mmCIF file of C-alpha atoms in Angstrom:
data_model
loop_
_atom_site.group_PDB
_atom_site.id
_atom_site.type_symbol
_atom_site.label_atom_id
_atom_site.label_comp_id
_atom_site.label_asym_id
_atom_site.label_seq_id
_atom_site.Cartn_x
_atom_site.Cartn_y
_atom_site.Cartn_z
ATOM 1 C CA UNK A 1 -7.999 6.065 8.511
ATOM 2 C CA UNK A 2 -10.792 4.101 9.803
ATOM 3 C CA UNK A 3 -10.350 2.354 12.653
ATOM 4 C CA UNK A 4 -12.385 -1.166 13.202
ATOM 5 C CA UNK A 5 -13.865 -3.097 15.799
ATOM 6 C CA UNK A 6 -10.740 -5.249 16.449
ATOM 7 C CA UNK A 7 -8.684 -2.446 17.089
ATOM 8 C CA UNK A 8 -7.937 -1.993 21.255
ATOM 9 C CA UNK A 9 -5.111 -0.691 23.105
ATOM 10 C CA UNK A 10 -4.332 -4.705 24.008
ATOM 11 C CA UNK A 11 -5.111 -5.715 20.264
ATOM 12 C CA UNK A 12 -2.747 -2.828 19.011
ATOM 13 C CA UNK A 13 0.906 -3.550 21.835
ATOM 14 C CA UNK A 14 0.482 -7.298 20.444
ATOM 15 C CA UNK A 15 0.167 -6.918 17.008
ATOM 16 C CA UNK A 16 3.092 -4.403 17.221
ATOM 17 C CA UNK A 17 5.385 -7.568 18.716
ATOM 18 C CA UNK A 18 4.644 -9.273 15.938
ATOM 19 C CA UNK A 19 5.502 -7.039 13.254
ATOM 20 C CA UNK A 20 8.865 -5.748 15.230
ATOM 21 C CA UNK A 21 9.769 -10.004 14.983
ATOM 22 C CA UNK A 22 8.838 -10.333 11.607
ATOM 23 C CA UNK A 23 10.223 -7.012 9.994
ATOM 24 C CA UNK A 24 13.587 -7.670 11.733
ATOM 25 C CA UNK A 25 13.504 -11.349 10.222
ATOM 26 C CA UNK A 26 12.938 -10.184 6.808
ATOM 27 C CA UNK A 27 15.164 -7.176 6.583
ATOM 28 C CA UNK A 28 17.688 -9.327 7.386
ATOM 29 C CA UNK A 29 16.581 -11.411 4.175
ATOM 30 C CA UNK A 30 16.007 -8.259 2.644
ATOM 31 C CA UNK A 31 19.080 -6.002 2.813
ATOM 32 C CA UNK A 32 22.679 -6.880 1.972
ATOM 33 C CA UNK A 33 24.704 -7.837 5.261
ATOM 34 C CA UNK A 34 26.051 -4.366 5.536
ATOM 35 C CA UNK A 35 23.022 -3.285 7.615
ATOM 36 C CA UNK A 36 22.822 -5.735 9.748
ATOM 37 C CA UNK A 37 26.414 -4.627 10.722
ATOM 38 C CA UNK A 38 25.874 -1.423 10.649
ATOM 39 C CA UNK A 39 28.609 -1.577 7.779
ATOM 40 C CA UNK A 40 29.767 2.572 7.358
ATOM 41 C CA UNK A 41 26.592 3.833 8.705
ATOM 42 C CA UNK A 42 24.153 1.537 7.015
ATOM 43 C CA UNK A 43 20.849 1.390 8.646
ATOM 44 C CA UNK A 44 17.641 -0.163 7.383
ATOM 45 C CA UNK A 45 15.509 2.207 9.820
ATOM 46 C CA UNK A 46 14.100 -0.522 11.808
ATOM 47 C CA UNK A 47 15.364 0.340 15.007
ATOM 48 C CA UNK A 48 14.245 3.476 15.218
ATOM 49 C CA UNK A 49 10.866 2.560 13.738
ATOM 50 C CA UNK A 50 10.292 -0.341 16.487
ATOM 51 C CA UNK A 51 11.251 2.270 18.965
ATOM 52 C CA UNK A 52 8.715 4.998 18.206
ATOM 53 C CA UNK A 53 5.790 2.574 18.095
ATOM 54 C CA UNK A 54 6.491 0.426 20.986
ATOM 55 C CA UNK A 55 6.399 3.831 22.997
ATOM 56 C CA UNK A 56 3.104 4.841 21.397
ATOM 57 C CA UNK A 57 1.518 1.364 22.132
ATOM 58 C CA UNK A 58 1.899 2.161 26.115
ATOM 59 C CA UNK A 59 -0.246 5.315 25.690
ATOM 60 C CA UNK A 60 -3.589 6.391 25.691
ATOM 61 C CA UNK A 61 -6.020 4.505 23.010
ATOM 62 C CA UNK A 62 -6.430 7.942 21.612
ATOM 63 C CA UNK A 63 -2.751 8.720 21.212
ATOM 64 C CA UNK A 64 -2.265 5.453 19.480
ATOM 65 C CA UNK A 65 -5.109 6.368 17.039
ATOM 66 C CA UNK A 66 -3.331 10.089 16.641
ATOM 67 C CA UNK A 67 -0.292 8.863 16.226
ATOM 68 C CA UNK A 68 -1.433 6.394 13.017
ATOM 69 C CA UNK A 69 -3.746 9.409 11.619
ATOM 70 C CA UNK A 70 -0.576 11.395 11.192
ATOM 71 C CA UNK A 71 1.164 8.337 9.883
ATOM 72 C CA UNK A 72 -1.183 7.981 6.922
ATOM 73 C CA UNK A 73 -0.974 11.667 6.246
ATOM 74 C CA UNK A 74 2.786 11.297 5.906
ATOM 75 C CA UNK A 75 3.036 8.657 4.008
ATOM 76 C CA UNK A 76 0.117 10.349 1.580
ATOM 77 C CA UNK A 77 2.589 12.972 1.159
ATOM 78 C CA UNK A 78 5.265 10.724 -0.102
ATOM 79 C CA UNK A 79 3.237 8.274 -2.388
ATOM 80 C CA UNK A 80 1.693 11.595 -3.900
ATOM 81 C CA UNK A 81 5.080 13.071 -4.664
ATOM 82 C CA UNK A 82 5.433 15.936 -2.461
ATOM 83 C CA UNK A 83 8.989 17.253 -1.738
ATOM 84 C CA UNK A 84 11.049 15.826 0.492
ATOM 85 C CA UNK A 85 11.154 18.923 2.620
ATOM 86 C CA UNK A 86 7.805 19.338 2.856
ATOM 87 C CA UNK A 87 7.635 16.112 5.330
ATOM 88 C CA UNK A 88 10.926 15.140 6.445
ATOM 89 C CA UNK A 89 10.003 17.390 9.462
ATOM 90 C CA UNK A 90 7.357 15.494 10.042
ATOM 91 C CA UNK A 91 9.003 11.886 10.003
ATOM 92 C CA UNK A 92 11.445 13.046 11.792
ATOM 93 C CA UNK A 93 9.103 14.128 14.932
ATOM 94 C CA UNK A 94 6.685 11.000 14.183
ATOM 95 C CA UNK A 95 9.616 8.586 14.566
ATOM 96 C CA UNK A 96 13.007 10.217 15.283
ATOM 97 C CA UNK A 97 16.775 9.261 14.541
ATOM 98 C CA UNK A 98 18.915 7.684 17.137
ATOM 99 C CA UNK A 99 22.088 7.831 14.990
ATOM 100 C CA UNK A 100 23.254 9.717 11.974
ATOM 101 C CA UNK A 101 22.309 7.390 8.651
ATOM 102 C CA UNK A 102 23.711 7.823 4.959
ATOM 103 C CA UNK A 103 21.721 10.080 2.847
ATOM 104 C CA UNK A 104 20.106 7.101 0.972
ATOM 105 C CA UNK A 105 18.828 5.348 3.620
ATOM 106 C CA UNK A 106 16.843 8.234 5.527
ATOM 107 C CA UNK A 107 13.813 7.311 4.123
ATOM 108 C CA UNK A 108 13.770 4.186 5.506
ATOM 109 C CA UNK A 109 11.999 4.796 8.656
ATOM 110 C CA UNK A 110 9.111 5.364 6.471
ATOM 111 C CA UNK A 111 9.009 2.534 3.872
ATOM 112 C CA UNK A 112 8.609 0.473 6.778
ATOM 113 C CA UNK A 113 6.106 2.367 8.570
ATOM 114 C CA UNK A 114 3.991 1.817 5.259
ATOM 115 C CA UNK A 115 4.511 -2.044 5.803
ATOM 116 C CA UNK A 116 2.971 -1.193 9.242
ATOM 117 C CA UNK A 117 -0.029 0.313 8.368
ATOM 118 C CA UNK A 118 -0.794 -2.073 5.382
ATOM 119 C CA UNK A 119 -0.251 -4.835 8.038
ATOM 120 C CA UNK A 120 -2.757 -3.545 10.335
ATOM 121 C CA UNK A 121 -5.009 -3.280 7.350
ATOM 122 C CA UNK A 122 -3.979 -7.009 6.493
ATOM 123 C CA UNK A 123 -5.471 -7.947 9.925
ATOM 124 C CA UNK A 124 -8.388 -5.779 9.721
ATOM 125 C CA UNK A 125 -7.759 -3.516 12.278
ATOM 126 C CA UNK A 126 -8.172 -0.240 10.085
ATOM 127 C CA UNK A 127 -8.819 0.588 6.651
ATOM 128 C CA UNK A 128 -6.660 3.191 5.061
ATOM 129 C CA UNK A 129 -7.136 6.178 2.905
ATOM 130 C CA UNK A 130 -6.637 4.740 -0.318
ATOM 131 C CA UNK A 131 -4.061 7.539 -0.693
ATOM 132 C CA UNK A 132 -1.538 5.723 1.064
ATOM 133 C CA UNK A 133 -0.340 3.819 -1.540
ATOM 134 C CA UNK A 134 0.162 0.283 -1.986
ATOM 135 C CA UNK A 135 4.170 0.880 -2.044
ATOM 136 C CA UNK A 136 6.681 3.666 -2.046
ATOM 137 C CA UNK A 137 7.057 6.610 -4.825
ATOM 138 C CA UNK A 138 10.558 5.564 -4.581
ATOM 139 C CA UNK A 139 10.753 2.852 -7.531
ATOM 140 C CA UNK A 140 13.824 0.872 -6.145
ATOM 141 C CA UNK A 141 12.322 0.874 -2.724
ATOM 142 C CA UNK A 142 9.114 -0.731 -3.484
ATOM 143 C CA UNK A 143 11.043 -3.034 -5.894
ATOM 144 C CA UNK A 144 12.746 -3.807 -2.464
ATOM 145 C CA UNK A 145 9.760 -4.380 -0.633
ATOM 146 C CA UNK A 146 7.951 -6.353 -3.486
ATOM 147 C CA UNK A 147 10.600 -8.859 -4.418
ATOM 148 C CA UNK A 148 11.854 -9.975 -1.257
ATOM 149 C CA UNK A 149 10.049 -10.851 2.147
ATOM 150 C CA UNK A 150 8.993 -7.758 2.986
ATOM 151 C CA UNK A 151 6.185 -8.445 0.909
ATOM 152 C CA UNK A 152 4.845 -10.217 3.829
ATOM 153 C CA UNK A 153 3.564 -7.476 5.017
ATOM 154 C CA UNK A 154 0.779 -6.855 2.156
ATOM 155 C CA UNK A 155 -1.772 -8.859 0.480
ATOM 156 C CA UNK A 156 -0.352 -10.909 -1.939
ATOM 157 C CA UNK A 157 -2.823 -9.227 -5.151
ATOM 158 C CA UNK A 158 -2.263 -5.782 -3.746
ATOM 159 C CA UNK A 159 1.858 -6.823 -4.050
ATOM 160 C CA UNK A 160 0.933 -8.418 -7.639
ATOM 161 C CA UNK A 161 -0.685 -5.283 -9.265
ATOM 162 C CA UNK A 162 1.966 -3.587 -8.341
ATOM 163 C CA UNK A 163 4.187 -5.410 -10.114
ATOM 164 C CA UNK A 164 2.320 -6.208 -13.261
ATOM 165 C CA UNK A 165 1.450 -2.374 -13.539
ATOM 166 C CA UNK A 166 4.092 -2.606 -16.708
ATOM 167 C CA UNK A 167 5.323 -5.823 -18.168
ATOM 168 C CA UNK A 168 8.933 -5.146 -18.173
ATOM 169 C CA UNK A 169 8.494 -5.370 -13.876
ATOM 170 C CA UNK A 170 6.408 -8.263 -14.312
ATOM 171 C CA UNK A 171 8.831 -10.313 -16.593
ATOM 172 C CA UNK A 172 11.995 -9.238 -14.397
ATOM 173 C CA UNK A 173 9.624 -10.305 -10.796
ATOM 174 C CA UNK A 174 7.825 -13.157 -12.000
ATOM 175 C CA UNK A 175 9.166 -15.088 -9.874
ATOM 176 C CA UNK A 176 7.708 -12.827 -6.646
ATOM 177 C CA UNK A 177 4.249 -13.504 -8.542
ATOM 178 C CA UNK A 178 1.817 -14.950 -5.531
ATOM 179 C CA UNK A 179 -1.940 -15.239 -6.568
ATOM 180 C CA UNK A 180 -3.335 -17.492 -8.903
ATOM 181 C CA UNK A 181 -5.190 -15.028 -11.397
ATOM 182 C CA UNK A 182 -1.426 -13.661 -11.991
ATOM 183 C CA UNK A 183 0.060 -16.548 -12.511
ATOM 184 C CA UNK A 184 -2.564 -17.767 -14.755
ATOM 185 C CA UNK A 185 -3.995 -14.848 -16.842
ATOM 186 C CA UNK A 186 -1.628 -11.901 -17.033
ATOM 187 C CA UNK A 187 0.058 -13.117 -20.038
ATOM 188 C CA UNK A 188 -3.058 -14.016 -21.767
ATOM 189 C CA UNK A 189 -4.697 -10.763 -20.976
ATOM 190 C CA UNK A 190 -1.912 -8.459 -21.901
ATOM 191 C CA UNK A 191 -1.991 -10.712 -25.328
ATOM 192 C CA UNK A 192 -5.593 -10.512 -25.937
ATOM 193 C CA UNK A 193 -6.208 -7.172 -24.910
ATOM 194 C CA UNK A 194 -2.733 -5.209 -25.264
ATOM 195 C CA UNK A 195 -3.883 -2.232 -23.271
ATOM 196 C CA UNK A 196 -1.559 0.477 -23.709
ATOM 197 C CA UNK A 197 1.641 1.175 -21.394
ATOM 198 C CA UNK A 198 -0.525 3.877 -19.310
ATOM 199 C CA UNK A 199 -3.340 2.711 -18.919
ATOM 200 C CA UNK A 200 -2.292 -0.446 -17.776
ATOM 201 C CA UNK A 201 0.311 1.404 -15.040
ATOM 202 C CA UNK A 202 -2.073 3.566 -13.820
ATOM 203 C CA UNK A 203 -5.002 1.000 -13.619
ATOM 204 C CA UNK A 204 -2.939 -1.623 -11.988
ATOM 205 C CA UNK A 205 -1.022 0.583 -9.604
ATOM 206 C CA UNK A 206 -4.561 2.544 -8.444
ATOM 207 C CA UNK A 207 -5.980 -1.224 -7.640
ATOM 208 C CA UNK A 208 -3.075 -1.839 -5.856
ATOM 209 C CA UNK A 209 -3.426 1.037 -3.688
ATOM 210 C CA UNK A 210 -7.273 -0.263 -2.857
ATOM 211 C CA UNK A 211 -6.594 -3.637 -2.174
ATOM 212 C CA UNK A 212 -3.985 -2.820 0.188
ATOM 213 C CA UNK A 213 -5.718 0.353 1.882
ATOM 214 C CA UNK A 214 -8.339 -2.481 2.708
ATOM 215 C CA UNK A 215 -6.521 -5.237 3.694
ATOM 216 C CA UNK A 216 -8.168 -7.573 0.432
ATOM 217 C CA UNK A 217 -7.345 -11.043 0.549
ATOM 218 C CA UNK A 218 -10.555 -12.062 -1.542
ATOM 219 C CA UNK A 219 -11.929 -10.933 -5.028
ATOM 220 C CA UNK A 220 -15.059 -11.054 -3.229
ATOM 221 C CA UNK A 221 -13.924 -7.987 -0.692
ATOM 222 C CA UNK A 222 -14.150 -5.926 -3.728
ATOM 223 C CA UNK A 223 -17.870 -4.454 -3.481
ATOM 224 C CA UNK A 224 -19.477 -1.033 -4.454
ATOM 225 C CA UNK A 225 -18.473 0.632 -1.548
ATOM 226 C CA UNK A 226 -14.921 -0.263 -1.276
ATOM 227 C CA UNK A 227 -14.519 1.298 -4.938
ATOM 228 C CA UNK A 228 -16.208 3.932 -4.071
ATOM 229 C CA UNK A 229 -14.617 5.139 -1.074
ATOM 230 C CA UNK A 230 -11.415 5.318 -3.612
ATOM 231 C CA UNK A 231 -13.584 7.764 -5.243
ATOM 232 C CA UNK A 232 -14.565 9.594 -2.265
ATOM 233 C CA UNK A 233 -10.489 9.847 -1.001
ATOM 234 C CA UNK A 234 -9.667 11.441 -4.431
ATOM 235 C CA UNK A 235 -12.903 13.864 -4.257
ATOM 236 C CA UNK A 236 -11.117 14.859 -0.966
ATOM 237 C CA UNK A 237 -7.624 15.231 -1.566
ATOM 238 C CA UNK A 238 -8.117 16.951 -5.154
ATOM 239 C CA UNK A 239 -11.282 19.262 -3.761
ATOM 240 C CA UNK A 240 -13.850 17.997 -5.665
ATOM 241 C CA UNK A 241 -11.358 17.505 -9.289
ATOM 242 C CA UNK A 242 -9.800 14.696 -9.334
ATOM 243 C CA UNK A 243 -8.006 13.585 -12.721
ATOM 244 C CA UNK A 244 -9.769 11.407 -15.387
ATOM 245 C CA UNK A 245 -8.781 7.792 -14.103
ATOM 246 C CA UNK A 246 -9.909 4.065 -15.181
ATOM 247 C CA UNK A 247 -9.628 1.256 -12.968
ATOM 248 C CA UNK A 248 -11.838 -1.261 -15.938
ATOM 249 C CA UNK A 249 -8.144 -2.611 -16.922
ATOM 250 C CA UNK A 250 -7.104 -4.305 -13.817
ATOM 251 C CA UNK A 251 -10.797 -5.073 -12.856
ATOM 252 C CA UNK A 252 -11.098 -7.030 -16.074
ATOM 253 C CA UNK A 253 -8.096 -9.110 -15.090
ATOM 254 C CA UNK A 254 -9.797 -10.317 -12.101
ATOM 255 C CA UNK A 255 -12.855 -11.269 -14.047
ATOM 256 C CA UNK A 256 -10.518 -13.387 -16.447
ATOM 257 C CA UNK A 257 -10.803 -16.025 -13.487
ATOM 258 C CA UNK A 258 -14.350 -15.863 -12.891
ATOM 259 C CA UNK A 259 -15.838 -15.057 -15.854
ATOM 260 C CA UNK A 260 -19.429 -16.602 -15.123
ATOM 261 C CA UNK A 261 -20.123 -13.990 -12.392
ATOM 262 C CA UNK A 262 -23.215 -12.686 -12.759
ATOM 263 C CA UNK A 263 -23.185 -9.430 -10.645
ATOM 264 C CA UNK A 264 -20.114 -6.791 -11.071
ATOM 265 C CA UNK A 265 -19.310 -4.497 -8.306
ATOM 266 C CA UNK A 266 -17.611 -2.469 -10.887
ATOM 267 C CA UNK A 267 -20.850 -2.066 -13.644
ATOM 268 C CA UNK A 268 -22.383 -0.703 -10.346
ATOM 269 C CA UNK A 269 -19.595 1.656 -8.876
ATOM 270 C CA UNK A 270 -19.537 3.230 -12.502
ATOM 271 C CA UNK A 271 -23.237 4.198 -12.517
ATOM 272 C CA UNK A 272 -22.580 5.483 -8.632
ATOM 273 C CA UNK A 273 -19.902 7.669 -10.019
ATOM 274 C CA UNK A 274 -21.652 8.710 -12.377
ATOM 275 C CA UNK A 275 -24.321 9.802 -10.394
ATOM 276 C CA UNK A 276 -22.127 11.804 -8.383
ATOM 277 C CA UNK A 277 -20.443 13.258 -11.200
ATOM 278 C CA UNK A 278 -23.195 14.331 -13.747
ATOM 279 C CA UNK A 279 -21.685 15.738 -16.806
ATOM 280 C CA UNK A 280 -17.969 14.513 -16.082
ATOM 281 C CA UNK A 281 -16.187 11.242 -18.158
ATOM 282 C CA UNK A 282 -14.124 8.952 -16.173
#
């Protein structure tokens, strides 16, 4: 996690009082009434996730920053698939229970603590490890988070990629669909270029991740170095071998809107990489 100028101690309490407002607003959109009645132990987590931060924001700049770097490296563990046991401990120090919850809403504590990081990266007060992930491994709990207003929370293209990383989502969510280069040119380019189920997943989902990790708003945020500090997280996390990926797919998309460019961030990021990587195919 990088932390930016904008981010103070003051900067940090208020930003928190906005997110506590608008998460409670939305999960009440975004959950069946049960929760907000605590219905047989239902509990969307946001209590206890409101809690844990509003105590951090009264501390020490430096325990605020701690307390997000260990954030990110949970949530890392969950969007990279680790077992369940391997961080629960974690969470459950990071932000602990104040009741007992059902079994299938434990997690919830740390969807939403995604939605708080990627909404400090929204407002440019950090930029993420683009390990994070855009949304939870947890299918129907990103689904969650991307078709209701919990989406808030994200940049609308990060959101998007998501859910045009297969078309089945896309068709089923269209409605969810926020940016114009969606809206206008994911049907043609799936038509005219039919890339194939996987490489369109993992292409889409990997932008996703970026665009969220740094708070994108713009095509134009999209330069050499933010695609190649994706490279440099994967490097890290995977020692030095990370797996063949391509991220051309959901790049081209963008370009469907502005074809007449005439520089590309991505030609350039691919003879970086390459650079870095004599001898290996990407």
């Amino acid at each position: 996690m990088i932390f930016l100028e904008a981010f103070t101690e003051e900067a940090f309490r208020n930003i928190n009082k906005t997110f506590a407002y608008k998460l409670k607003e939305r999960c009440a959109s975004a959950y069946p009434s049960d929760y907000a009645k605590g219905f047989r132990g239902a509990n969307d987590g946001v209590d206890d996730l409101i809690f844990a931060i509003t105590q951090v924001s009264y501390k020490t700049l430096e325990h605020i920053k701690s307390f997000l770097e260990e954030a990110e490296l949970l949530l890392i563990s969950e969007a990279r698939g680790e077992k369940k046991d391997k961080y629960v401990e974690h969470l459950d120090r990071l932000i602990p229970l104040t009741s007992k919850v059902r079994p299938n809403d434990y997690m919830n504590r740390l969807h939403h603590l995604r939605l708080f990081v990627s909404f400090l990266a929204l407002n440019k007060f950090v930029r993420l490890n683009n390990l994070v992930g855009s949304h939870p491994k947890s299918t129907s709990a990103a689904t969650r988070i991307a078709s209701t207003d919990l989406k808030y929370f994200l940049p609308p293209l990060g959101n998007d990629f998501w859910l045009g990383a297969t078309v089945k989502r896309y068709e089923s969510n269209e409605e969810y669909i926020q940016s114009q280069v969606f809206s206008e040119y994911y049907r043609k380019y799936i038509e005219q270029e039919k890339p194939s189920v996987d490489k369109l997943n993992q292409s889409f989902k990997r932008f996703a991740d970026i665009i969220v990790a740094n708070g994108i708003t713009d095509v134009s945020e999209i330069t050499v170095d933010v695609l190649m500090a994706y490279h440099d997280n994967l490097i890290n996390y995977y020692n030095g071998r990370p797996a063949v990926y391509n991220l051309k797919p959901a790049y081209d998309l963008l370009m469907s809107a502005n074809l007449n460019a005439d520089y590309s961030p991505y030609d350039e990021f691919i003879r970086q990489r390459a650079t870095l990587r004599k001898g290996k195919t990407f």
